[in-house]
Short mmCIF file of C-alpha atoms (C1' of nucleotides) in Angstrom, two decimals:
data_model
loop_
_atom_site.label_atom_id
_atom_site.label_comp_id
_atom_site.label_asym_id
_atom_site.label_seq_id
_atom_site.Cartn_x
_atom_site.Cartn_y
_atom_site.Cartn_z
CA UNK R 1 -17.23 25.90 -35.40
CA UNK R 2 -14.07 25.03 -37.21
CA UNK R 3 -11.87 25.68 -34.22
CA UNK R 4 -8.23 25.79 -35.14
CA UNK R 5 -6.34 22.77 -33.90
CA UNK R 6 -3.16 24.18 -32.49
CA UNK R 7 -0.45 22.34 -30.63
CA UNK R 8 -2.16 23.13 -27.37
CA UNK R 9 -5.44 21.53 -28.30
CA UNK R 10 -3.62 18.33 -29.13
CA UNK R 11 -1.88 18.29 -25.79
CA UNK R 12 -5.06 19.09 -23.91
CA UNK R 13 -7.08 16.40 -25.64
CA UNK R 14 -4.27 13.94 -25.06
CA UNK R 15 -4.10 14.98 -21.43
CA UNK R 16 -7.74 14.18 -20.94
CA UNK R 17 -7.32 10.74 -22.42
CA UNK R 18 -4.36 10.17 -20.18
CA UNK R 19 -6.22 11.28 -17.08
CA UNK R 20 -9.15 9.03 -17.84
CA UNK R 21 -7.61 6.00 -19.43
CA UNK R 22 -3.86 6.18 -19.06
CA UNK R 23 -0.98 6.93 -21.36
CA UNK R 24 -1.65 3.87 -23.46
CA UNK R 25 -4.94 5.44 -24.52
CA UNK R 26 -3.13 8.42 -25.98
CA UNK R 27 -3.16 7.38 -29.61
CA UNK R 28 -2.68 9.67 -32.54
CA UNK R 29 -5.35 8.53 -34.94
CA UNK R 30 -8.24 8.20 -32.49
CA UNK R 31 -7.25 11.56 -31.07
CA UNK R 32 -7.34 13.10 -34.50
CA UNK R 33 -10.77 11.64 -35.11
CA UNK R 34 -12.01 12.97 -31.80
CA UNK R 35 -10.71 16.42 -32.66
CA UNK R 36 -12.34 16.23 -36.06
CA UNK R 37 -9.05 16.45 -37.87
CA UNK R 38 -6.43 14.06 -39.19
CA UNK R 39 -2.91 12.84 -38.64
CA UNK R 40 -1.73 15.37 -41.17
CA UNK R 41 -2.31 18.06 -38.62
CA UNK R 42 -0.71 16.13 -35.81
CA UNK R 43 2.52 15.42 -37.59
CA UNK R 44 2.79 19.05 -38.48
CA UNK R 45 2.79 20.09 -34.82
CA UNK R 46 4.67 17.10 -33.44
CA UNK R 47 7.48 14.99 -34.73
CA UNK R 48 6.20 11.82 -33.10
CA UNK R 49 3.79 10.37 -30.60
CA UNK R 50 6.60 10.31 -28.05
CA UNK R 51 6.79 14.07 -28.22
CA UNK R 52 3.09 14.31 -27.43
CA UNK R 53 3.46 11.96 -24.49
CA UNK R 54 6.32 14.05 -23.18
CA UNK R 55 4.21 17.19 -23.48
CA UNK R 56 1.37 15.51 -21.64
CA UNK R 57 3.64 14.52 -18.81
CA UNK R 58 5.06 17.99 -18.66
CA UNK R 59 1.58 19.38 -18.25
CA UNK R 60 0.78 16.76 -15.65
CA UNK R 61 3.84 17.57 -13.63
CA UNK R 62 3.06 21.26 -13.84
CA UNK R 63 -0.50 20.88 -12.64
CA UNK R 64 0.51 18.43 -9.97
CA UNK R 65 3.02 20.91 -8.62
CA UNK R 66 0.54 23.77 -8.70
CA UNK R 67 -2.01 21.73 -6.85
CA UNK R 68 0.57 20.56 -4.35
CA UNK R 69 1.42 24.18 -3.64
CA UNK R 70 -2.26 24.98 -3.23
CA UNK R 71 -2.63 22.23 -0.68
CA UNK R 72 0.59 23.16 1.06
CA UNK R 73 -0.47 26.75 1.46
CA UNK R 74 -3.80 25.82 2.90
CA UNK R 75 -3.62 26.95 6.47
CA UNK R 76 -4.27 24.81 9.50
CA UNK R 77 -2.31 22.46 11.66
CA UNK R 78 -0.39 19.62 9.96
CA UNK R 79 -2.81 16.93 11.02
CA UNK R 80 -5.68 18.79 9.43
CA UNK R 81 -3.75 19.42 6.27
CA UNK R 82 -2.95 15.74 6.03
CA UNK R 83 -6.59 14.90 6.59
CA UNK R 84 -7.60 17.33 3.88
CA UNK R 85 -5.06 15.77 1.55
CA UNK R 86 -6.41 12.28 2.10
CA UNK R 87 -9.95 13.45 1.67
CA UNK R 88 -9.07 15.34 -1.49
CA UNK R 89 -7.31 12.37 -3.01
CA UNK R 90 -10.17 10.08 -2.11
CA UNK R 91 -12.81 12.27 -3.72
CA UNK R 92 -10.73 13.20 -6.73
CA UNK R 93 -10.02 9.59 -7.61
CA UNK R 94 -13.13 8.91 -9.61
CA UNK R 95 -12.81 9.63 -13.31
CA UNK R 96 -9.07 9.81 -13.02
CA UNK R 97 -7.94 6.22 -13.32
CA UNK R 98 -5.19 7.32 -15.63
CA UNK R 99 -2.64 7.40 -12.88
CA UNK R 100 -3.45 3.86 -11.87
CA UNK R 101 -1.32 2.56 -14.70
CA UNK R 102 1.19 5.33 -14.73
CA UNK R 103 4.11 3.67 -13.02
CA UNK R 104 4.12 0.83 -15.46
CA UNK R 105 3.34 2.81 -18.59
CA UNK R 106 5.84 5.52 -17.77
CA UNK R 107 8.58 2.97 -18.19
CA UNK R 108 7.32 1.86 -21.59
CA UNK R 109 6.82 5.42 -22.75
CA UNK R 110 10.13 6.65 -21.45
CA UNK R 111 8.79 9.31 -19.10
CA UNK R 112 9.60 7.73 -15.77
CA UNK R 113 11.73 10.69 -14.72
CA UNK R 114 8.72 12.98 -14.44
CA UNK R 115 6.80 10.38 -12.48
CA UNK R 116 9.67 9.96 -10.08
CA UNK R 117 9.95 13.67 -9.56
CA UNK R 118 6.28 13.99 -8.72
CA UNK R 119 6.43 10.94 -6.47
CA UNK R 120 9.37 12.36 -4.62
CA UNK R 121 7.58 15.64 -4.11
CA UNK R 122 4.50 13.88 -2.79
CA UNK R 123 6.55 11.79 -0.41
CA UNK R 124 8.49 14.79 0.79
CA UNK R 125 5.35 16.77 1.39
CA UNK R 126 3.78 14.08 3.53
CA UNK R 127 7.04 13.43 5.32
CA UNK R 128 7.33 17.14 6.05
CA UNK R 129 3.94 17.17 7.71
CA UNK R 130 4.81 14.13 9.77
CA UNK R 131 8.05 15.71 10.91
CA UNK R 132 6.06 18.74 11.99
CA UNK R 133 4.02 16.32 14.03
CA UNK R 134 7.11 15.16 15.80
CA UNK R 135 8.20 12.09 13.87
CA UNK R 136 11.76 11.16 13.23
CA UNK R 137 12.72 12.35 9.72
CA UNK R 138 13.80 8.90 8.58
CA UNK R 139 10.61 7.33 9.80
CA UNK R 140 8.59 10.18 8.32
CA UNK R 141 10.17 9.53 4.93
CA UNK R 142 9.25 5.88 5.12
CA UNK R 143 5.72 6.74 6.10
CA UNK R 144 5.57 9.14 3.22
CA UNK R 145 6.37 6.27 0.89
CA UNK R 146 3.78 4.05 2.51
CA UNK R 147 1.15 6.78 2.36
CA UNK R 148 1.79 7.32 -1.32
CA UNK R 149 1.57 3.58 -1.78
CA UNK R 150 -1.76 3.59 0.01
CA UNK R 151 -3.08 6.21 -2.34
CA UNK R 152 -1.84 4.40 -5.43
CA UNK R 153 -3.21 1.12 -4.17
CA UNK R 154 -6.59 2.56 -3.34
CA UNK R 155 -6.69 4.01 -6.82
CA UNK R 156 -6.04 0.51 -8.15
CA UNK R 157 -8.75 -0.99 -6.02
CA UNK R 158 -11.14 1.71 -7.08
CA UNK R 159 -10.85 0.80 -10.75
CA UNK R 160 -13.17 -1.79 -12.08
CA UNK R 161 -14.46 -3.24 -8.85
CA UNK R 162 -17.92 -3.78 -10.18
CA UNK R 163 -19.79 -4.29 -6.94
CA UNK R 164 -18.06 -6.95 -4.98
CA UNK R 165 -15.36 -5.61 -2.67
CA UNK R 166 -17.83 -3.46 -0.82
CA UNK R 167 -15.23 -2.58 1.78
CA UNK R 168 -13.41 -0.49 -0.79
CA UNK R 169 -16.35 1.87 -1.02
CA UNK R 170 -16.52 2.43 2.72
CA UNK R 171 -16.56 6.19 3.26
CA UNK R 172 -14.68 5.68 6.52
CA UNK R 173 -11.65 4.40 4.62
CA UNK R 174 -9.99 7.79 4.44
CA UNK R 175 -10.30 8.20 8.18
CA UNK R 176 -8.75 4.82 8.82
CA UNK R 177 -5.92 5.51 6.42
CA UNK R 178 -5.25 8.82 8.10
CA UNK R 179 -5.21 7.21 11.51
CA UNK R 180 -2.69 4.67 10.29
CA UNK R 181 -0.51 7.40 8.90
CA UNK R 182 -0.57 9.38 12.11
CA UNK R 183 -0.24 6.54 14.60
CA UNK R 184 2.69 6.82 16.89
CA UNK X 1 14.10 -32.00 -27.65
CA UNK X 2 10.90 -31.59 -29.55
CA UNK X 3 8.80 -31.35 -26.44
CA UNK X 4 5.12 -31.64 -27.19
CA UNK X 5 3.28 -28.38 -26.74
CA UNK X 6 0.17 -29.34 -24.88
CA UNK X 7 -2.47 -27.04 -23.50
CA UNK X 8 -0.64 -26.89 -20.22
CA UNK X 9 2.61 -25.62 -21.67
CA UNK X 10 0.74 -22.77 -23.30
CA UNK X 11 -0.90 -21.79 -20.05
CA UNK X 12 2.35 -22.03 -18.12
CA UNK X 13 4.29 -19.95 -20.62
CA UNK X 14 1.48 -17.40 -20.65
CA UNK X 15 1.44 -17.40 -16.87
CA UNK X 16 5.09 -16.49 -16.74
CA UNK X 17 4.59 -13.61 -19.12
CA UNK X 18 1.70 -12.44 -17.03
CA UNK X 19 3.69 -12.64 -13.81
CA UNK X 20 6.57 -10.70 -15.27
CA UNK X 21 4.95 -8.22 -17.59
CA UNK X 22 1.23 -8.28 -17.05
CA UNK X 23 -1.74 -9.64 -18.94
CA UNK X 24 -1.17 -7.30 -21.85
CA UNK X 25 2.09 -9.10 -22.54
CA UNK X 26 0.25 -12.38 -23.03
CA UNK X 27 0.13 -12.39 -26.79
CA UNK X 28 -0.40 -15.42 -28.94
CA UNK X 29 2.16 -15.00 -31.68
CA UNK X 30 5.14 -14.00 -29.53
CA UNK X 31 4.23 -16.83 -27.18
CA UNK X 32 4.19 -19.27 -30.07
CA UNK X 33 7.59 -18.04 -31.20
CA UNK X 34 8.97 -18.39 -27.68
CA UNK X 35 7.67 -21.95 -27.50
CA UNK X 36 9.15 -22.74 -30.87
CA UNK X 37 5.79 -23.44 -32.42
CA UNK X 38 3.10 -21.51 -34.28
CA UNK X 39 -0.39 -20.16 -33.93
CA UNK X 40 -1.63 -23.28 -35.63
CA UNK X 41 -0.93 -25.17 -32.44
CA UNK X 42 -2.45 -22.52 -30.22
CA UNK X 43 -5.77 -22.33 -31.98
CA UNK X 44 -6.02 -26.05 -31.83
CA UNK X 45 -5.89 -26.02 -28.03
CA UNK X 46 -7.73 -22.74 -27.47
CA UNK X 47 -10.61 -21.09 -29.20
CA UNK X 48 -9.29 -17.60 -28.57
CA UNK X 49 -6.80 -15.51 -26.66
CA UNK X 50 -9.51 -14.73 -24.13
CA UNK X 51 -9.69 -18.40 -23.25
CA UNK X 52 -5.96 -18.42 -22.56
CA UNK X 53 -6.24 -15.33 -20.38
CA UNK X 54 -9.04 -16.97 -18.44
CA UNK X 55 -6.92 -20.08 -17.93
CA UNK X 56 -4.03 -17.95 -16.73
CA UNK X 57 -6.22 -16.20 -14.21
CA UNK X 58 -7.61 -19.49 -13.06
CA UNK X 59 -4.10 -20.72 -12.39
CA UNK X 60 -3.24 -17.48 -10.66
CA UNK X 61 -6.24 -17.70 -8.39
CA UNK X 62 -5.43 -21.31 -7.60
CA UNK X 63 -1.84 -20.60 -6.68
CA UNK X 64 -2.78 -17.52 -4.73
CA UNK X 65 -5.23 -19.53 -2.69
CA UNK X 66 -2.74 -22.30 -2.06
CA UNK X 67 -0.15 -19.84 -0.91
CA UNK X 68 -2.65 -18.03 1.25
CA UNK X 69 -3.45 -21.31 2.94
CA UNK X 70 0.23 -21.97 3.43
CA UNK X 71 0.67 -18.65 5.12
CA UNK X 72 -2.46 -19.05 7.15
CA UNK X 73 -1.39 -22.43 8.47
CA UNK X 74 1.99 -21.12 9.47
CA UNK X 75 1.91 -21.20 13.24
CA UNK X 76 2.67 -18.32 15.51
CA UNK X 77 0.78 -15.44 16.99
CA UNK X 78 -1.20 -13.18 14.63
CA UNK X 79 1.28 -10.32 14.82
CA UNK X 80 4.08 -12.56 13.69
CA UNK X 81 2.03 -14.03 10.91
CA UNK X 82 1.22 -10.56 9.69
CA UNK X 83 4.87 -9.60 9.86
CA UNK X 84 5.80 -12.71 7.90
CA UNK X 85 3.16 -11.84 5.34
CA UNK X 86 4.50 -8.34 4.81
CA UNK X 87 8.05 -9.60 4.61
CA UNK X 88 7.05 -12.29 2.14
CA UNK X 89 5.22 -9.84 -0.08
CA UNK X 90 8.12 -7.39 0.04
CA UNK X 91 10.69 -9.97 -0.98
CA UNK X 92 8.51 -11.67 -3.54
CA UNK X 93 7.76 -8.44 -5.36
CA UNK X 94 10.84 -8.36 -7.54
CA UNK X 95 10.38 -9.98 -10.91
CA UNK X 96 6.67 -10.08 -10.45
CA UNK X 97 5.48 -6.73 -11.69
CA UNK X 98 2.67 -8.45 -13.50
CA UNK X 99 0.21 -7.73 -10.75
CA UNK X 100 1.03 -4.05 -10.80
CA UNK X 101 -1.22 -3.58 -13.80
CA UNK X 102 -3.70 -6.26 -12.96
CA UNK X 103 -6.59 -4.17 -11.70
CA UNK X 104 -6.70 -2.11 -14.84
CA UNK X 105 -5.98 -4.89 -17.29
CA UNK X 106 -8.44 -7.25 -15.66
CA UNK X 107 -11.23 -4.92 -16.69
CA UNK X 108 -10.11 -4.80 -20.30
CA UNK X 109 -9.61 -8.55 -20.43
CA UNK X 110 -12.87 -9.35 -18.72
CA UNK X 111 -11.43 -11.25 -15.77
CA UNK X 112 -12.13 -8.81 -12.99
CA UNK X 113 -14.20 -11.36 -11.09
CA UNK X 114 -11.17 -13.49 -10.30
CA UNK X 115 -9.21 -10.46 -9.21
CA UNK X 116 -11.99 -9.37 -6.92
CA UNK X 117 -12.24 -12.81 -5.37
CA UNK X 118 -8.54 -12.89 -4.62
CA UNK X 119 -8.62 -9.34 -3.30
CA UNK X 120 -11.49 -10.18 -1.00
CA UNK X 121 -9.64 -13.20 0.33
CA UNK X 122 -6.54 -11.15 1.00
CA UNK X 123 -8.52 -8.47 2.76
CA UNK X 124 -10.40 -11.02 4.81
CA UNK X 125 -7.25 -12.78 5.83
CA UNK X 126 -5.59 -9.61 7.07
CA UNK X 127 -8.80 -8.46 8.72
CA UNK X 128 -9.05 -11.82 10.45
CA UNK X 129 -5.60 -11.42 11.94
CA UNK X 130 -6.41 -7.92 13.10
CA UNK X 131 -9.59 -9.12 14.75
CA UNK X 132 -7.57 -11.74 16.56
CA UNK X 133 -5.47 -8.85 17.78
CA UNK X 134 -8.51 -7.23 19.27
CA UNK X 135 -9.66 -4.82 16.59
CA UNK X 136 -13.25 -4.07 15.85
CA UNK X 137 -14.34 -6.20 12.85
CA UNK X 138 -15.46 -3.18 10.83
CA UNK X 139 -12.23 -1.34 11.45
CA UNK X 140 -10.25 -4.50 10.76
CA UNK X 141 -11.94 -4.80 7.38
CA UNK X 142 -11.04 -1.24 6.51
CA UNK X 143 -7.47 -1.83 7.55
CA UNK X 144 -7.40 -4.93 5.44
CA UNK X 145 -8.31 -2.82 2.46
CA UNK X 146 -5.68 -0.25 3.30
CA UNK X 147 -3.03 -2.92 3.81
CA UNK X 148 -3.81 -4.46 0.46
CA UNK X 149 -3.62 -0.99 -1.03
CA UNK X 150 -0.22 -0.52 0.56
CA UNK X 151 1.02 -3.69 -1.01
CA UNK X 152 -0.35 -2.81 -4.42
CA UNK X 153 1.05 0.69 -4.19
CA UNK X 154 4.47 -0.48 -3.12
CA UNK X 155 4.45 -2.83 -6.06
CA UNK X 156 3.73 0.16 -8.29
CA UNK X 157 6.51 2.18 -6.76
CA UNK X 158 8.88 -0.72 -7.12
CA UNK X 159 8.46 -0.86 -10.89
CA UNK X 160 10.76 1.21 -12.97
CA UNK X 161 12.15 3.51 -10.34
CA UNK X 162 15.56 3.64 -11.88
CA UNK X 163 17.52 5.05 -8.97
CA UNK X 164 15.81 8.13 -7.77
CA UNK X 165 13.20 7.50 -5.08
CA UNK X 166 15.73 5.93 -2.79
CA UNK X 167 13.24 5.82 0.05
CA UNK X 168 11.35 3.11 -1.77
CA UNK X 169 14.27 0.75 -1.43
CA UNK X 170 14.60 1.26 2.29
CA UNK X 171 14.65 -2.22 3.85
CA UNK X 172 12.91 -0.81 6.90
CA UNK X 173 9.81 -0.08 4.84
CA UNK X 174 8.17 -3.38 5.66
CA UNK X 175 8.63 -2.75 9.37
CA UNK X 176 7.08 0.69 9.10
CA UNK X 177 4.16 -0.62 7.10
CA UNK X 178 3.58 -3.33 9.66
CA UNK X 179 3.67 -0.84 12.48
CA UNK X 180 1.09 1.28 10.69
CA UNK X 181 -1.14 -1.72 10.21
CA UNK X 182 -0.95 -2.74 13.84
CA UNK X 183 -1.21 0.68 15.44
CA UNK X 184 -4.08 1.06 17.83
"C1'" DG J 1 -0.89 -50.83 -45.99
"C1'" DT J 2 -4.25 -47.43 -45.50
"C1'" DC J 3 -7.56 -44.88 -42.94
"C1'" DG J 4 -8.45 -41.55 -39.79
"C1'" DC J 5 -7.46 -38.54 -36.09
"C1'" DA J 6 -4.65 -35.63 -33.31
"C1'" DC J 7 -1.57 -32.10 -33.96
"C1'" DC J 8 0.81 -28.49 -36.25
"C1'" DA J 9 2.80 -25.21 -40.17
"C1'" DT J 10 1.80 -21.83 -43.66
"C1'" DA J 11 -0.68 -18.54 -45.66
"C1'" DC J 12 -4.30 -15.43 -45.70
"C1'" DG J 13 -7.64 -11.56 -44.50
"C1'" DC J 14 -8.59 -7.99 -41.20
"C1'" DA J 15 -7.87 -4.31 -37.88
"C1'" DA J 16 -5.43 -0.74 -35.30
"C1'" DC J 17 -1.73 2.29 -35.42
"C1'" DC J 18 2.73 4.73 -36.52
"C1'" DG J 19 5.10 7.59 -39.50
"C1'" DT J 20 5.85 9.59 -44.43
"C1'" DA J 21 4.82 11.59 -48.85
"C1'" DT J 22 2.41 14.67 -51.35
"C1'" DG J 23 -0.77 17.65 -52.93
"C1'" DG J 24 -4.16 21.03 -51.94
"C1'" DA J 25 -6.27 25.11 -49.38
"C1'" DT J 26 -5.95 29.65 -47.14
"C1'" DG J 27 -4.29 33.99 -46.09
"C1'" DG J 28 -1.12 37.74 -45.60
"C1'" DA J 29 3.21 40.42 -47.81
"C1'" DG J 30 4.78 42.60 -51.74
"C1'" DC E 1 -2.47 39.42 -58.54
"C1'" DT E 2 0.98 36.42 -57.17
"C1'" DC E 3 3.94 34.11 -54.27
"C1'" DC E 4 5.13 31.80 -50.20
"C1'" DA E 5 4.56 30.02 -45.67
"C1'" DT E 6 1.10 27.63 -42.68
"C1'" DC E 7 -1.68 24.29 -41.97
"C1'" DC E 8 -4.18 20.23 -43.11
"C1'" DA E 9 -6.38 16.01 -45.87
"C1'" DT E 10 -5.53 11.82 -48.36
"C1'" DA E 11 -3.10 8.07 -49.54
"C1'" DC E 12 0.47 4.95 -48.77
"C1'" DG E 13 3.78 1.51 -46.68
"C1'" DG E 14 5.13 -0.97 -42.58
"C1'" DT E 15 4.35 -3.40 -38.15
"C1'" DT E 16 1.99 -6.23 -34.78
"C1'" DG E 17 -1.36 -8.97 -33.56
"C1'" DC E 18 -6.04 -11.76 -33.90
"C1'" DG E 19 -8.53 -15.33 -35.89
"C1'" DT E 20 -9.41 -18.67 -40.00
"C1'" DA E 21 -8.60 -21.78 -43.76
"C1'" DT E 22 -6.21 -25.32 -45.50
"C1'" DG E 23 -2.96 -28.58 -46.23
"C1'" DG E 24 0.40 -31.56 -44.48
"C1'" DT E 25 2.62 -35.29 -41.07
"C1'" DG E 26 3.02 -38.92 -37.73
"C1'" DC E 27 0.92 -42.78 -35.65
"C1'" DG E 28 -2.14 -46.13 -33.79
"C1'" DA E 29 -6.28 -49.14 -35.15
"C1'" DC E 30 -7.61 -52.47 -38.10
#
DNA sequence: GTCGCACCATACGCAACCGTATGGATGGAG
DNA sequence: CTCCATCCATACGGTTGCGTATGGTGCGAC
């Protein structure tokens, strides 16, 4: 199988590396080796590594948005939707440590704008739910930020922790986090 | 001023780089240049870069512990101590993005153990305060984890955000976070 | 004074990557 | 068949950084 290596394959392979190991792991030569081809191909389809990174982030933003819409359109009362969101994030975290380094790497790679857009959307979505639950919009916005921070932080804590830090693996964590988010 | 470059100067200079830009930014040759010396000196005092990283983490753990004790010995009721802690973390965050990447980098650099120890101490400290406030120990532990996650996440969000994401800069954030931590 | 040791500078080899240069291969249009 | 555009492999030069080898230099002991 000599599968043609089009632009899309490059982006997809790069996307997987990003999702699993972060943007820093998106490197041209290793990627080429993994795809069974060489840099010659890459630099035909792309002008630089930066262009690949940009394409990866574009794809990320796209998929993030699609998924956000999926979640948003899930029926049910706001509290349940928020619960589902927390649960989804918690279960989806494994094998996706790429985002754990995103905020720092995005600066270095010059793609912070996309990250900020996605962050804003996430915050707004959570804040919207909280407003539906009767919170003041300002306070809901702040809680949205804190909830996003919780998610990002839990992702951090989930990486590496080899066995110590047992509390991080507590399956009740999501429930607690949700309770904190909803507390009046 | 031809200041002698002893082992300690190397560690301190490395520590500053770590605090500001993360472990990945602790690189021997740039460090040597910054200190006005060369690798020759470095490899006299250290056997490898890994040894320097280990020394940096040792210093970090030390200072973290000292500061934790400082905070712990600050008088006042638990709620106030927790408030002071959040406020301290919020204000101290600027110029210290080094920890934002720590959980990921610690794995690569082989110093996760120190990070886990510090994390555990932080969680335990917060959980202790919450128990004093009447929470169930199990629940307090979970909240400790979530609070630490909040801090780590807010650190993430604080890096880079060039102007968008205004909600992150809201000075009321710390208050909201505290309220979420204390909510019954 | 000179010997030796602590300390450092220079130069080297090695590896991982980025980006470029250049020369095939392959396949459809004419 | 031939020509040209796609697409790719190989080889190269440049950078950054690690670790080593080796040769000073200053300075206290004697």
